[in-house]
PDB file of C-alpha atoms in Angstrom:
ATOM      1  CA  MET A   5      -3.625 -31.316 -24.192  1.00  0.00           C
ATOM      2  CA  THR A   6       0.015 -30.874 -25.119  1.00  0.00           C
ATOM      3  CA  ASP A   7       2.514 -32.810 -27.173  1.00  0.00           C
ATOM      4  CA  GLN A   8       5.429 -31.623 -25.020  1.00  0.00           C
ATOM      5  CA  PRO A   9       7.313 -34.446 -23.251  1.00  0.00           C
ATOM      6  CA  PHE A  10       6.918 -34.706 -19.507  1.00  0.00           C
ATOM      7  CA  ASP A  11       9.562 -32.605 -17.728  1.00  0.00           C
ATOM      8  CA  LEU A  12      10.769 -35.272 -15.316  1.00  0.00           C
ATOM      9  CA  PRO A  13      13.708 -33.268 -13.872  1.00  0.00           C
ATOM     10  CA  ALA A  14      11.389 -30.384 -12.952  1.00  0.00           C
ATOM     11  CA  TYR A  15       8.913 -32.779 -11.354  1.00  0.00           C
ATOM     12  CA  LEU A  16      11.623 -34.562  -9.354  1.00  0.00           C
ATOM     13  CA  SER A  17      12.962 -31.234  -8.153  1.00  0.00           C
ATOM     14  CA  ARG A  18       9.460 -30.213  -7.058  1.00  0.00           C
ATOM     15  CA  ILE A  19       9.051 -33.349  -4.927  1.00  0.00           C
ATOM     16  CA  GLY A  20      12.564 -33.198  -3.502  1.00  0.00           C
ATOM     17  CA  LEU A  21      14.182 -36.149  -5.297  1.00  0.00           C
ATOM     18  CA  SER A  22      17.602 -35.787  -6.915  1.00  0.00           C
ATOM     19  CA  GLU A  23      17.008 -38.662  -9.334  1.00  0.00           C
ATOM     20  CA  ALA A  24      14.318 -41.062 -10.463  1.00  0.00           C
ATOM     21  CA  PRO A  25      14.115 -44.307  -8.483  1.00  0.00           C
ATOM     22  CA  LYS A  26      14.016 -47.718 -10.115  1.00  0.00           C
ATOM     23  CA  ALA A  27      10.802 -48.819 -11.807  1.00  0.00           C
ATOM     24  CA  ASP A  28       9.799 -51.255  -9.068  1.00  0.00           C
ATOM     25  CA  ALA A  29       7.499 -51.353  -6.028  1.00  0.00           C
ATOM     26  CA  ASP A  30       9.946 -49.396  -3.860  1.00  0.00           C
ATOM     27  CA  GLY A  31      10.187 -46.802  -6.615  1.00  0.00           C
ATOM     28  CA  VAL A  32       6.405 -46.349  -6.707  1.00  0.00           C
ATOM     29  CA  ALA A  33       6.328 -45.911  -2.929  1.00  0.00           C
ATOM     30  CA  THR A  34       9.229 -43.436  -2.981  1.00  0.00           C
ATOM     31  CA  ILE A  35       7.655 -41.224  -5.628  1.00  0.00           C
ATOM     32  CA  GLN A  36       4.166 -41.341  -4.139  1.00  0.00           C
ATOM     33  CA  ARG A  37       5.337 -40.407  -0.661  1.00  0.00           C
ATOM     34  CA  ALA A  38       7.636 -37.654  -1.923  1.00  0.00           C
ATOM     35  CA  GLN A  39       4.808 -36.120  -3.941  1.00  0.00           C
ATOM     36  CA  ARG A  40       2.338 -36.291  -1.068  1.00  0.00           C
ATOM     37  CA  MET A  41       4.832 -34.725   1.370  1.00  0.00           C
ATOM     38  CA  THR A  42       5.638 -31.783  -0.894  1.00  0.00           C
ATOM     39  CA  ILE A  43       2.531 -31.082  -2.984  1.00  0.00           C
ATOM     40  CA  PRO A  44      -0.552 -30.412  -0.852  1.00  0.00           C
ATOM     41  CA  PHE A  45      -4.012 -31.763  -1.489  1.00  0.00           C
ATOM     42  CA  GLU A  46      -6.329 -28.763  -1.894  1.00  0.00           C
ATOM     43  CA  ASN A  47      -9.473 -27.485  -3.602  1.00  0.00           C
ATOM     44  CA  LEU A  48      -8.952 -23.751  -3.086  1.00  0.00           C
ATOM     45  CA  ASP A  49      -9.352 -22.802  -6.757  1.00  0.00           C
ATOM     46  CA  VAL A  50     -12.861 -24.271  -6.676  1.00  0.00           C
ATOM     47  CA  ARG A  51     -13.735 -22.118  -3.680  1.00  0.00           C
ATOM     48  CA  LEU A  52     -12.156 -19.101  -5.392  1.00  0.00           C
ATOM     49  CA  GLY A  53     -14.381 -19.610  -8.446  1.00  0.00           C
ATOM     50  CA  ARG A  54     -11.535 -20.442 -10.817  1.00  0.00           C
ATOM     51  CA  GLY A  55     -12.463 -24.011 -11.614  1.00  0.00           C
ATOM     52  CA  VAL A  56      -9.964 -26.839 -12.097  1.00  0.00           C
ATOM     53  CA  SER A  57      -8.448 -27.811 -15.438  1.00  0.00           C
ATOM     54  CA  ILE A  58      -7.213 -31.396 -15.714  1.00  0.00           C
ATOM     55  CA  ALA A  59      -5.380 -30.877 -18.999  1.00  0.00           C
ATOM     56  CA  PRO A  60      -1.857 -32.274 -18.465  1.00  0.00           C
ATOM     57  CA  ASP A  61      -0.100 -28.978 -19.160  1.00  0.00           C
ATOM     58  CA  ALA A  62      -2.435 -27.108 -16.807  1.00  0.00           C
ATOM     59  CA  ILE A  63      -1.847 -29.626 -14.013  1.00  0.00           C
ATOM     60  CA  PHE A  64       1.927 -29.454 -14.453  1.00  0.00           C
ATOM     61  CA  ALA A  65       1.914 -25.650 -14.551  1.00  0.00           C
ATOM     62  CA  LYS A  66      -0.152 -25.443 -11.362  1.00  0.00           C
ATOM     63  CA  LEU A  67       1.346 -28.187  -9.182  1.00  0.00           C
ATOM     64  CA  VAL A  68       4.951 -27.962 -10.393  1.00  0.00           C
ATOM     65  CA  GLY A  69       5.351 -24.550 -12.009  1.00  0.00           C
ATOM     66  CA  THR A  70       3.452 -22.377  -9.517  1.00  0.00           C
ATOM     67  CA  ARG A  71       3.982 -24.783  -6.588  1.00  0.00           C
ATOM     68  CA  ARG A  72       0.318 -25.073  -5.708  1.00  0.00           C
ATOM     69  CA  GLY A  73      -1.592 -28.231  -4.811  1.00  0.00           C
ATOM     70  CA  GLY A  74      -4.615 -29.985  -6.200  1.00  0.00           C
ATOM     71  CA  TYR A  75      -7.100 -32.757  -5.607  1.00  0.00           C
ATOM     72  CA  CYS A  76      -7.111 -36.385  -6.752  1.00  0.00           C
ATOM     73  CA  PHE A  77      -7.657 -35.835 -10.486  1.00  0.00           C
ATOM     74  CA  GLU A  78      -4.729 -33.417 -10.562  1.00  0.00           C
ATOM     75  CA  HIS A  79      -2.425 -35.315  -8.197  1.00  0.00           C
ATOM     76  CA  ASN A  80      -2.876 -38.741  -9.724  1.00  0.00           C
ATOM     77  CA  GLN A  81      -2.653 -37.585 -13.325  1.00  0.00           C
ATOM     78  CA  LEU A  82       0.621 -35.840 -12.495  1.00  0.00           C
ATOM     79  CA  PHE A  83       1.749 -38.967 -10.626  1.00  0.00           C
ATOM     80  CA  ALA A  84       0.775 -41.182 -13.576  1.00  0.00           C
ATOM     81  CA  ALA A  85       2.677 -39.008 -16.040  1.00  0.00           C
ATOM     82  CA  ALA A  86       5.787 -39.159 -13.849  1.00  0.00           C
ATOM     83  CA  LEU A  87       5.579 -42.929 -13.412  1.00  0.00           C
ATOM     84  CA  THR A  88       5.126 -43.361 -17.170  1.00  0.00           C
ATOM     85  CA  ALA A  89       8.157 -41.166 -17.868  1.00  0.00           C
ATOM     86  CA  ILE A  90      10.239 -43.373 -15.544  1.00  0.00           C
ATOM     87  CA  GLY A  91       9.106 -46.547 -17.283  1.00  0.00           C
ATOM     88  CA  PHE A  92       6.104 -47.819 -15.340  1.00  0.00           C
ATOM     89  CA  VAL A  93       2.903 -49.022 -17.000  1.00  0.00           C
ATOM     90  CA  VAL A  94      -0.082 -47.394 -15.308  1.00  0.00           C
ATOM     91  CA  ARG A  95      -3.761 -46.732 -15.852  1.00  0.00           C
ATOM     92  CA  PRO A  96      -6.410 -44.844 -13.854  1.00  0.00           C
ATOM     93  CA  LEU A  97      -9.174 -46.349 -11.715  1.00  0.00           C
ATOM     94  CA  LEU A  98     -12.230 -44.666 -10.192  1.00  0.00           C
ATOM     95  CA  ALA A  99     -13.323 -45.159  -6.586  1.00  0.00           C
ATOM     96  CA  ARG A 100     -16.164 -44.485  -4.158  1.00  0.00           C
ATOM     97  CA  VAL A 101     -15.031 -42.714  -0.959  1.00  0.00           C
ATOM     98  CA  TRP A 102     -16.673 -44.244   2.124  1.00  0.00           C
ATOM     99  CA  LEU A 103     -15.373 -41.925   4.848  1.00  0.00           C
ATOM    100  CA  GLY A 104     -18.319 -40.854   6.972  1.00  0.00           C
ATOM    101  CA  VAL A 105     -20.737 -43.165   5.127  1.00  0.00           C
ATOM    102  CA  PRO A 106     -22.487 -45.860   7.236  1.00  0.00           C
ATOM    103  CA  ASP A 107     -21.426 -49.436   6.544  1.00  0.00           C
ATOM    104  CA  ASP A 108     -25.019 -50.411   5.803  1.00  0.00           C
ATOM    105  CA  ALA A 109     -25.621 -47.623   3.259  1.00  0.00           C
ATOM    106  CA  THR A 110     -27.825 -48.587   0.298  1.00  0.00           C
ATOM    107  CA  GLY A 111     -29.433 -46.898  -2.684  1.00  0.00           C
ATOM    108  CA  ASP A 112     -29.020 -43.122  -2.776  1.00  0.00           C
ATOM    109  CA  ALA A 113     -26.712 -43.228   0.269  1.00  0.00           C
ATOM    110  CA  ILE A 114     -24.008 -45.094  -1.663  1.00  0.00           C
ATOM    111  CA  PRO A 115     -21.334 -42.564  -2.697  1.00  0.00           C
ATOM    112  CA  ALA A 116     -20.574 -41.857  -6.348  1.00  0.00           C
ATOM    113  CA  ARG A 117     -17.250 -42.628  -7.999  1.00  0.00           C
ATOM    114  CA  THR A 118     -15.542 -39.305  -7.312  1.00  0.00           C
ATOM    115  CA  HIS A 119     -11.988 -40.419  -6.538  1.00  0.00           C
ATOM    116  CA  GLN A 120      -9.154 -41.433  -8.857  1.00  0.00           C
ATOM    117  CA  LEU A 121      -6.278 -43.775  -8.031  1.00  0.00           C
ATOM    118  CA  LEU A 122      -3.791 -45.700 -10.181  1.00  0.00           C
ATOM    119  CA  LEU A 123      -3.206 -49.306 -11.149  1.00  0.00           C
ATOM    120  CA  VAL A 124       0.518 -49.942 -11.673  1.00  0.00           C
ATOM    121  CA  GLU A 125       1.753 -53.077 -13.466  1.00  0.00           C
ATOM    122  CA  LEU A 126       4.802 -54.542 -11.727  1.00  0.00           C
ATOM    123  CA  PRO A 127       6.730 -57.797 -12.310  1.00  0.00           C
ATOM    124  CA  ASP A 128       4.933 -59.463  -9.382  1.00  0.00           C
ATOM    125  CA  GLY A 129       1.500 -58.336 -10.595  1.00  0.00           C
ATOM    126  CA  PRO A 130      -0.669 -55.207 -10.384  1.00  0.00           C
ATOM    127  CA  TRP A 131      -0.420 -52.745  -7.488  1.00  0.00           C
ATOM    128  CA  ILE A 132      -2.582 -49.795  -6.495  1.00  0.00           C
ATOM    129  CA  ALA A 133      -0.977 -46.417  -5.830  1.00  0.00           C
ATOM    130  CA  ASP A 134      -2.578 -43.153  -4.791  1.00  0.00           C
ATOM    131  CA  ALA A 135      -0.926 -39.742  -4.453  1.00  0.00           C
ATOM    132  CA  GLY A 136      -4.267 -37.936  -4.350  1.00  0.00           C
ATOM    133  CA  PHE A 137      -6.292 -39.184  -1.389  1.00  0.00           C
ATOM    134  CA  GLY A 138      -6.911 -36.148   0.770  1.00  0.00           C
ATOM    135  CA  GLY A 139      -8.344 -37.853   3.850  1.00  0.00           C
ATOM    136  CA  ALA A 140      -5.235 -39.735   4.985  1.00  0.00           C
ATOM    137  CA  TYR A 141      -2.075 -41.290   3.597  1.00  0.00           C
ATOM    138  CA  THR A 142      -2.683 -44.590   1.778  1.00  0.00           C
ATOM    139  CA  PRO A 143       0.544 -46.446   0.849  1.00  0.00           C
ATOM    140  CA  PRO A 144       0.832 -48.530  -2.345  1.00  0.00           C
ATOM    141  CA  MET A 145      -0.336 -52.132  -2.020  1.00  0.00           C
ATOM    142  CA  PRO A 146      -0.379 -55.183  -4.278  1.00  0.00           C
ATOM    143  CA  LEU A 147      -3.816 -55.825  -5.779  1.00  0.00           C
ATOM    144  CA  ARG A 148      -4.335 -58.946  -3.705  1.00  0.00           C
ATOM    145  CA  ASP A 149      -7.048 -59.928  -1.244  1.00  0.00           C
ATOM    146  CA  GLY A 150      -5.701 -59.401   2.265  1.00  0.00           C
ATOM    147  CA  ALA A 151      -2.727 -57.272   1.216  1.00  0.00           C
ATOM    148  CA  THR A 152      -1.499 -54.978   4.002  1.00  0.00           C
ATOM    149  CA  ALA A 153       0.798 -51.990   4.354  1.00  0.00           C
ATOM    150  CA  THR A 154       1.741 -49.806   7.310  1.00  0.00           C
ATOM    151  CA  SER A 155       2.139 -46.075   6.775  1.00  0.00           C
ATOM    152  CA  PRO A 156       4.738 -44.021   8.700  1.00  0.00           C
ATOM    153  CA  ASP A 157       1.965 -42.636  10.928  1.00  0.00           C
ATOM    154  CA  GLY A 158       1.516 -46.207  12.253  1.00  0.00           C
ATOM    155  CA  ALA A 159      -1.817 -46.940  10.567  1.00  0.00           C
ATOM    156  CA  VAL A 160      -2.361 -50.398   9.082  1.00  0.00           C
ATOM    157  CA  HIS A 161      -3.973 -50.422   5.641  1.00  0.00           C
ATOM    158  CA  ARG A 162      -5.671 -53.472   4.146  1.00  0.00           C
ATOM    159  CA  LEU A 163      -7.137 -54.346   0.781  1.00  0.00           C
ATOM    160  CA  HIS A 164     -10.115 -56.679   0.609  1.00  0.00           C
ATOM    161  CA  ALA A 165     -11.926 -58.270  -2.314  1.00  0.00           C
ATOM    162  CA  ASP A 166     -15.632 -57.412  -2.079  1.00  0.00           C
ATOM    163  CA  ALA A 167     -18.479 -59.148  -3.913  1.00  0.00           C
ATOM    164  CA  VAL A 168     -20.413 -55.896  -4.377  1.00  0.00           C
ATOM    165  CA  HIS A 169     -17.831 -53.133  -4.698  1.00  0.00           C
ATOM    166  CA  GLY A 170     -14.846 -54.968  -6.204  1.00  0.00           C
ATOM    167  CA  TRP A 171     -12.056 -53.932  -3.841  1.00  0.00           C
ATOM    168  CA  VAL A 172     -12.205 -52.064  -0.528  1.00  0.00           C
ATOM    169  CA  THR A 173      -9.343 -50.302   1.272  1.00  0.00           C
ATOM    170  CA  THR A 174      -9.443 -49.879   5.050  1.00  0.00           C
ATOM    171  CA  ARG A 175      -7.319 -47.982   7.558  1.00  0.00           C
ATOM    172  CA  ASP A 176      -6.793 -48.884  11.213  1.00  0.00           C
ATOM    173  CA  GLY A 177      -4.983 -46.120  13.065  1.00  0.00           C
ATOM    174  CA  ASP A 178      -5.112 -42.846  14.971  1.00  0.00           C
ATOM    175  CA  LEU A 179      -7.796 -40.546  13.546  1.00  0.00           C
ATOM    176  CA  HIS A 180      -5.555 -37.558  14.344  1.00  0.00           C
ATOM    177  CA  ALA A 181      -3.487 -38.579  11.313  1.00  0.00           C
ATOM    178  CA  THR A 182      -6.533 -38.052   9.058  1.00  0.00           C
ATOM    179  CA  ASP A 183      -8.878 -35.202   8.170  1.00  0.00           C
ATOM    180  CA  ALA A 184     -11.332 -36.608  10.780  1.00  0.00           C
ATOM    181  CA  ARG A 185     -14.048 -37.704   8.341  1.00  0.00           C
ATOM    182  CA  GLY A 186     -13.719 -41.333   9.395  1.00  0.00           C
ATOM    183  CA  VAL A 187     -16.249 -42.520  11.981  1.00  0.00           C
ATOM    184  CA  ALA A 188     -14.517 -44.581  14.666  1.00  0.00           C
ATOM    185  CA  GLN A 189     -15.868 -48.110  14.974  1.00  0.00           C
ATOM    186  CA  PRO A 190     -17.277 -49.246  18.343  1.00  0.00           C
ATOM    187  CA  GLY A 191     -14.315 -50.643  20.252  1.00  0.00           C
ATOM    188  CA  GLY A 192     -11.938 -49.422  17.545  1.00  0.00           C
ATOM    189  CA  GLY A 193     -11.020 -51.224  14.353  1.00  0.00           C
ATOM    190  CA  PRO A 194     -10.531 -50.489  10.671  1.00  0.00           C
ATOM    191  CA  ILE A 195     -12.406 -47.760   8.802  1.00  0.00           C
ATOM    192  CA  ARG A 196     -13.301 -48.044   5.133  1.00  0.00           C
ATOM    193  CA  GLN A 197     -11.432 -45.552   2.953  1.00  0.00           C
ATOM    194  CA  TYR A 198     -12.709 -46.242  -0.553  1.00  0.00           C
ATOM    195  CA  SER A 199     -13.821 -48.991  -2.921  1.00  0.00           C
ATOM    196  CA  PHE A 200     -12.997 -49.468  -6.589  1.00  0.00           C
ATOM    197  CA  THR A 201     -13.215 -51.859  -9.502  1.00  0.00           C
ATOM    198  CA  GLU A 202     -10.710 -52.673 -12.219  1.00  0.00           C
ATOM    199  CA  ASP A 203     -13.007 -51.395 -14.980  1.00  0.00           C
ATOM    200  CA  ALA A 204     -11.377 -49.366 -17.744  1.00  0.00           C
ATOM    201  CA  VAL A 205     -11.482 -45.605 -17.145  1.00  0.00           C
ATOM    202  CA  TRP A 206     -11.360 -43.200 -20.080  1.00  0.00           C
ATOM    203  CA  PRO A 207     -10.481 -39.477 -20.215  1.00  0.00           C
ATOM    204  CA  ALA A 208     -14.177 -38.624 -20.617  1.00  0.00           C
ATOM    205  CA  ASP A 209     -14.961 -40.439 -17.361  1.00  0.00           C
ATOM    206  CA  ILE A 210     -12.354 -38.426 -15.483  1.00  0.00           C
ATOM    207  CA  ALA A 211     -13.497 -35.163 -17.087  1.00  0.00           C
ATOM    208  CA  GLN A 212     -17.082 -35.853 -16.050  1.00  0.00           C
ATOM    209  CA  CYS A 213     -16.100 -36.700 -12.467  1.00  0.00           C
ATOM    210  CA  ASN A 214     -13.910 -33.608 -12.212  1.00  0.00           C
ATOM    211  CA  HIS A 215     -16.708 -31.382 -13.481  1.00  0.00           C
ATOM    212  CA  HIS A 216     -19.134 -32.926 -10.998  1.00  0.00           C
ATOM    213  CA  ILE A 217     -17.061 -32.425  -7.854  1.00  0.00           C
ATOM    214  CA  ALA A 218     -16.026 -28.902  -8.873  1.00  0.00           C
ATOM    215  CA  THR A 219     -19.532 -27.649  -9.652  1.00  0.00           C
ATOM    216  CA  VAL A 220     -22.294 -29.683  -7.972  1.00  0.00           C
ATOM    217  CA  PRO A 221     -24.053 -27.838  -5.120  1.00  0.00           C
ATOM    218  CA  ASN A 222     -23.694 -29.188  -1.585  1.00  0.00           C
ATOM    219  CA  HIS A 223     -20.555 -31.218  -2.343  1.00  0.00           C
ATOM    220  CA  ARG A 224     -17.700 -30.870   0.161  1.00  0.00           C
ATOM    221  CA  PHE A 225     -15.443 -29.506  -2.606  1.00  0.00           C
ATOM    222  CA  THR A 226     -17.869 -26.712  -3.478  1.00  0.00           C
ATOM    223  CA  THR A 227     -18.863 -25.831   0.084  1.00  0.00           C
ATOM    224  CA  MET A 228     -15.579 -26.202   2.028  1.00  0.00           C
ATOM    225  CA  ALA A 229     -11.977 -25.045   1.744  1.00  0.00           C
ATOM    226  CA  ILE A 230      -9.939 -28.258   2.088  1.00  0.00           C
ATOM    227  CA  VAL A 231      -6.172 -28.650   2.432  1.00  0.00           C
ATOM    228  CA  SER A 232      -3.967 -31.511   3.642  1.00  0.00           C
ATOM    229  CA  ILE A 233      -0.399 -32.731   3.446  1.00  0.00           C
ATOM    230  CA  VAL A 234       1.572 -35.731   4.676  1.00  0.00           C
ATOM    231  CA  LEU A 235       4.154 -35.215   7.416  1.00  0.00           C
ATOM    232  CA  PRO A 236       7.184 -37.452   8.159  1.00  0.00           C
ATOM    233  CA  ARG A 237       5.244 -39.452  10.757  1.00  0.00           C
ATOM    234  CA  GLY A 238       1.780 -38.036  10.447  1.00  0.00           C
ATOM    235  CA  PHE A 239      -0.634 -35.763   8.651  1.00  0.00           C
ATOM    236  CA  ALA A 240      -1.922 -32.177   8.702  1.00  0.00           C
ATOM    237  CA  SER A 241      -5.288 -30.953   7.467  1.00  0.00           C
ATOM    238  CA  LEU A 242      -7.182 -27.688   7.301  1.00  0.00           C
ATOM    239  CA  THR A 243     -10.928 -27.958   6.684  1.00  0.00           C
ATOM    240  CA  ASP A 244     -12.346 -24.466   6.513  1.00  0.00           C
ATOM    241  CA  ARG A 245     -10.982 -22.982   9.777  1.00  0.00           C
ATOM    242  CA  HIS A 246     -10.464 -26.327  11.568  1.00  0.00           C
ATOM    243  CA  TYR A 247      -6.794 -27.324  11.796  1.00  0.00           C
ATOM    244  CA  ARG A 248      -5.541 -30.806  12.733  1.00  0.00           C
ATOM    245  CA  ARG A 249      -1.950 -31.961  12.896  1.00  0.00           C
ATOM    246  CA  ARG A 250      -0.264 -35.108  14.106  1.00  0.00           C
ATOM    247  CA  ASN A 251       3.426 -35.879  13.719  1.00  0.00           C
ATOM    248  CA  GLY A 252       4.690 -38.754  15.816  1.00  0.00           C
ATOM    249  CA  THR A 253       3.287 -38.332  19.311  1.00  0.00           C
ATOM    250  CA  GLU A 254       2.490 -34.635  18.851  1.00  0.00           C
ATOM    251  CA  ALA A 255      -1.174 -33.889  18.108  1.00  0.00           C
ATOM    252  CA  VAL A 256      -2.879 -30.494  17.707  1.00  0.00           C
ATOM    253  CA  THR A 257      -6.529 -29.671  17.042  1.00  0.00           C
ATOM    254  CA  THR A 258      -7.709 -26.060  16.887  1.00  0.00           C
ATOM    255  CA  ASP A 259     -10.027 -23.622  15.144  1.00  0.00           C
ATOM    256  CA  ILE A 260      -8.387 -20.630  13.473  1.00  0.00           C
ATOM    257  CA  THR A 261     -10.169 -17.361  14.200  1.00  0.00           C
ATOM    258  CA  ASP A 262      -7.872 -14.847  12.477  1.00  0.00           C
ATOM    259  CA  PRO A 263      -7.454 -14.696   8.674  1.00  0.00           C
ATOM    260  CA  ARG A 264      -3.823 -13.654   9.141  1.00  0.00           C
ATOM    261  CA  VAL A 265      -3.136 -16.853  11.097  1.00  0.00           C
ATOM    262  CA  TYR A 266      -4.981 -18.871   8.436  1.00  0.00           C
ATOM    263  CA  ARG A 267      -2.828 -17.370   5.686  1.00  0.00           C
ATOM    264  CA  MET A 268       0.364 -17.994   7.682  1.00  0.00           C
ATOM    265  CA  ARG A 269      -0.658 -21.603   8.432  1.00  0.00           C
ATOM    266  CA  LEU A 270      -1.355 -22.207   4.733  1.00  0.00           C
ATOM    267  CA  SER A 271       2.123 -21.026   3.872  1.00  0.00           C
ATOM    268  CA  LEU A 272       4.199 -22.544   6.674  1.00  0.00           C
ATOM    269  CA  VAL A 273       2.518 -25.964   6.941  1.00  0.00           C
ATOM    270  CA  PHE A 274       1.090 -26.573   3.469  1.00  0.00           C
ATOM    271  CA  GLY A 275       3.346 -24.462   1.250  1.00  0.00           C
ATOM    272  CA  ILE A 276       0.429 -22.530  -0.273  1.00  0.00           C
ATOM    273  CA  ASP A 277       0.862 -18.789  -0.604  1.00  0.00           C
ATOM    274  CA  LEU A 278      -2.390 -16.860  -1.038  1.00  0.00           C
ATOM    275  CA  THR A 279      -2.803 -13.119  -0.904  1.00  0.00           C
ATOM    276  CA  ALA A 280      -4.864 -11.531   1.851  1.00  0.00           C
ATOM    277  CA  GLU A 281      -7.497 -10.787  -0.795  1.00  0.00           C
ATOM    278  CA  GLU A 282      -7.637 -14.453  -1.836  1.00  0.00           C
ATOM    279  CA  VAL A 283      -8.040 -15.575   1.771  1.00  0.00           C
ATOM    280  CA  ALA A 284     -10.863 -13.073   2.176  1.00  0.00           C
ATOM    281  CA  ALA A 285     -12.506 -14.447  -0.973  1.00  0.00           C
ATOM    282  CA  LEU A 286     -12.693 -17.905   0.649  1.00  0.00           C
ATOM    283  CA  GLU A 287     -15.307 -16.336   2.966  1.00  0.00           C
ATOM    284  CA  LEU A 288     -14.209 -18.255   6.056  1.00  0.00           C
ATOM    285  CA  PHE A 289     -14.055 -15.294   8.450  1.00  0.00           C
TER     286      PHE A 289
END
């Protein structure tokens, strides 16, 4: 932990904003989108055996200072600190990610709470915001049953009250603008993204979740190299050697077979600069 005040000018510069927006719903959306378009989602330090610190100063040094990316616990804690510095009132929530999980899953098949998002208090009531969902772009939405939002990639997002899981977010759109984990519904239709409750979340809860996803065997974060970033009208992802990109009507899907191309793609598309030795240590080739 650190007692140093949040360096808002450095953060705004990192996400490409010249000044802080107003503390309203449009401001939340502006900051979230700017962060997600400039700071990649990635777990590469886990795959490189370095672990992930979620101390505020460590997150700021990594995502802002060294211009790397991070996963949800890093992204959304940085996002929360920035929103707080601007004047928003926020608190964390924990979620279950349903991508790739059957709708009728029960018991051991139900996913754990391994994702963090934010609850933001606004004059018209609470909203959810999420700068750290790596599977697709999820725009802020009011915490209201039936709330909808359309992301620039054209996908329609909805929020539903659920008797079992509290709240469920869904996405209805082109799977090319995702990391492809979603299982298309017969005849098309919305795909569940994640579910969450409004229960209080404490630092110890987040620390435990972070430790779990960074260390547990057979988890996607300990067995895969995962990177994604939001594009102006789409999304790009790199899962191990599999690259997907959609921006507007342009869509590309390919497998990278050369570590030099992988390193170049990391730099040019995602803004992550690794050495040749670091790429080799990912053991993808």
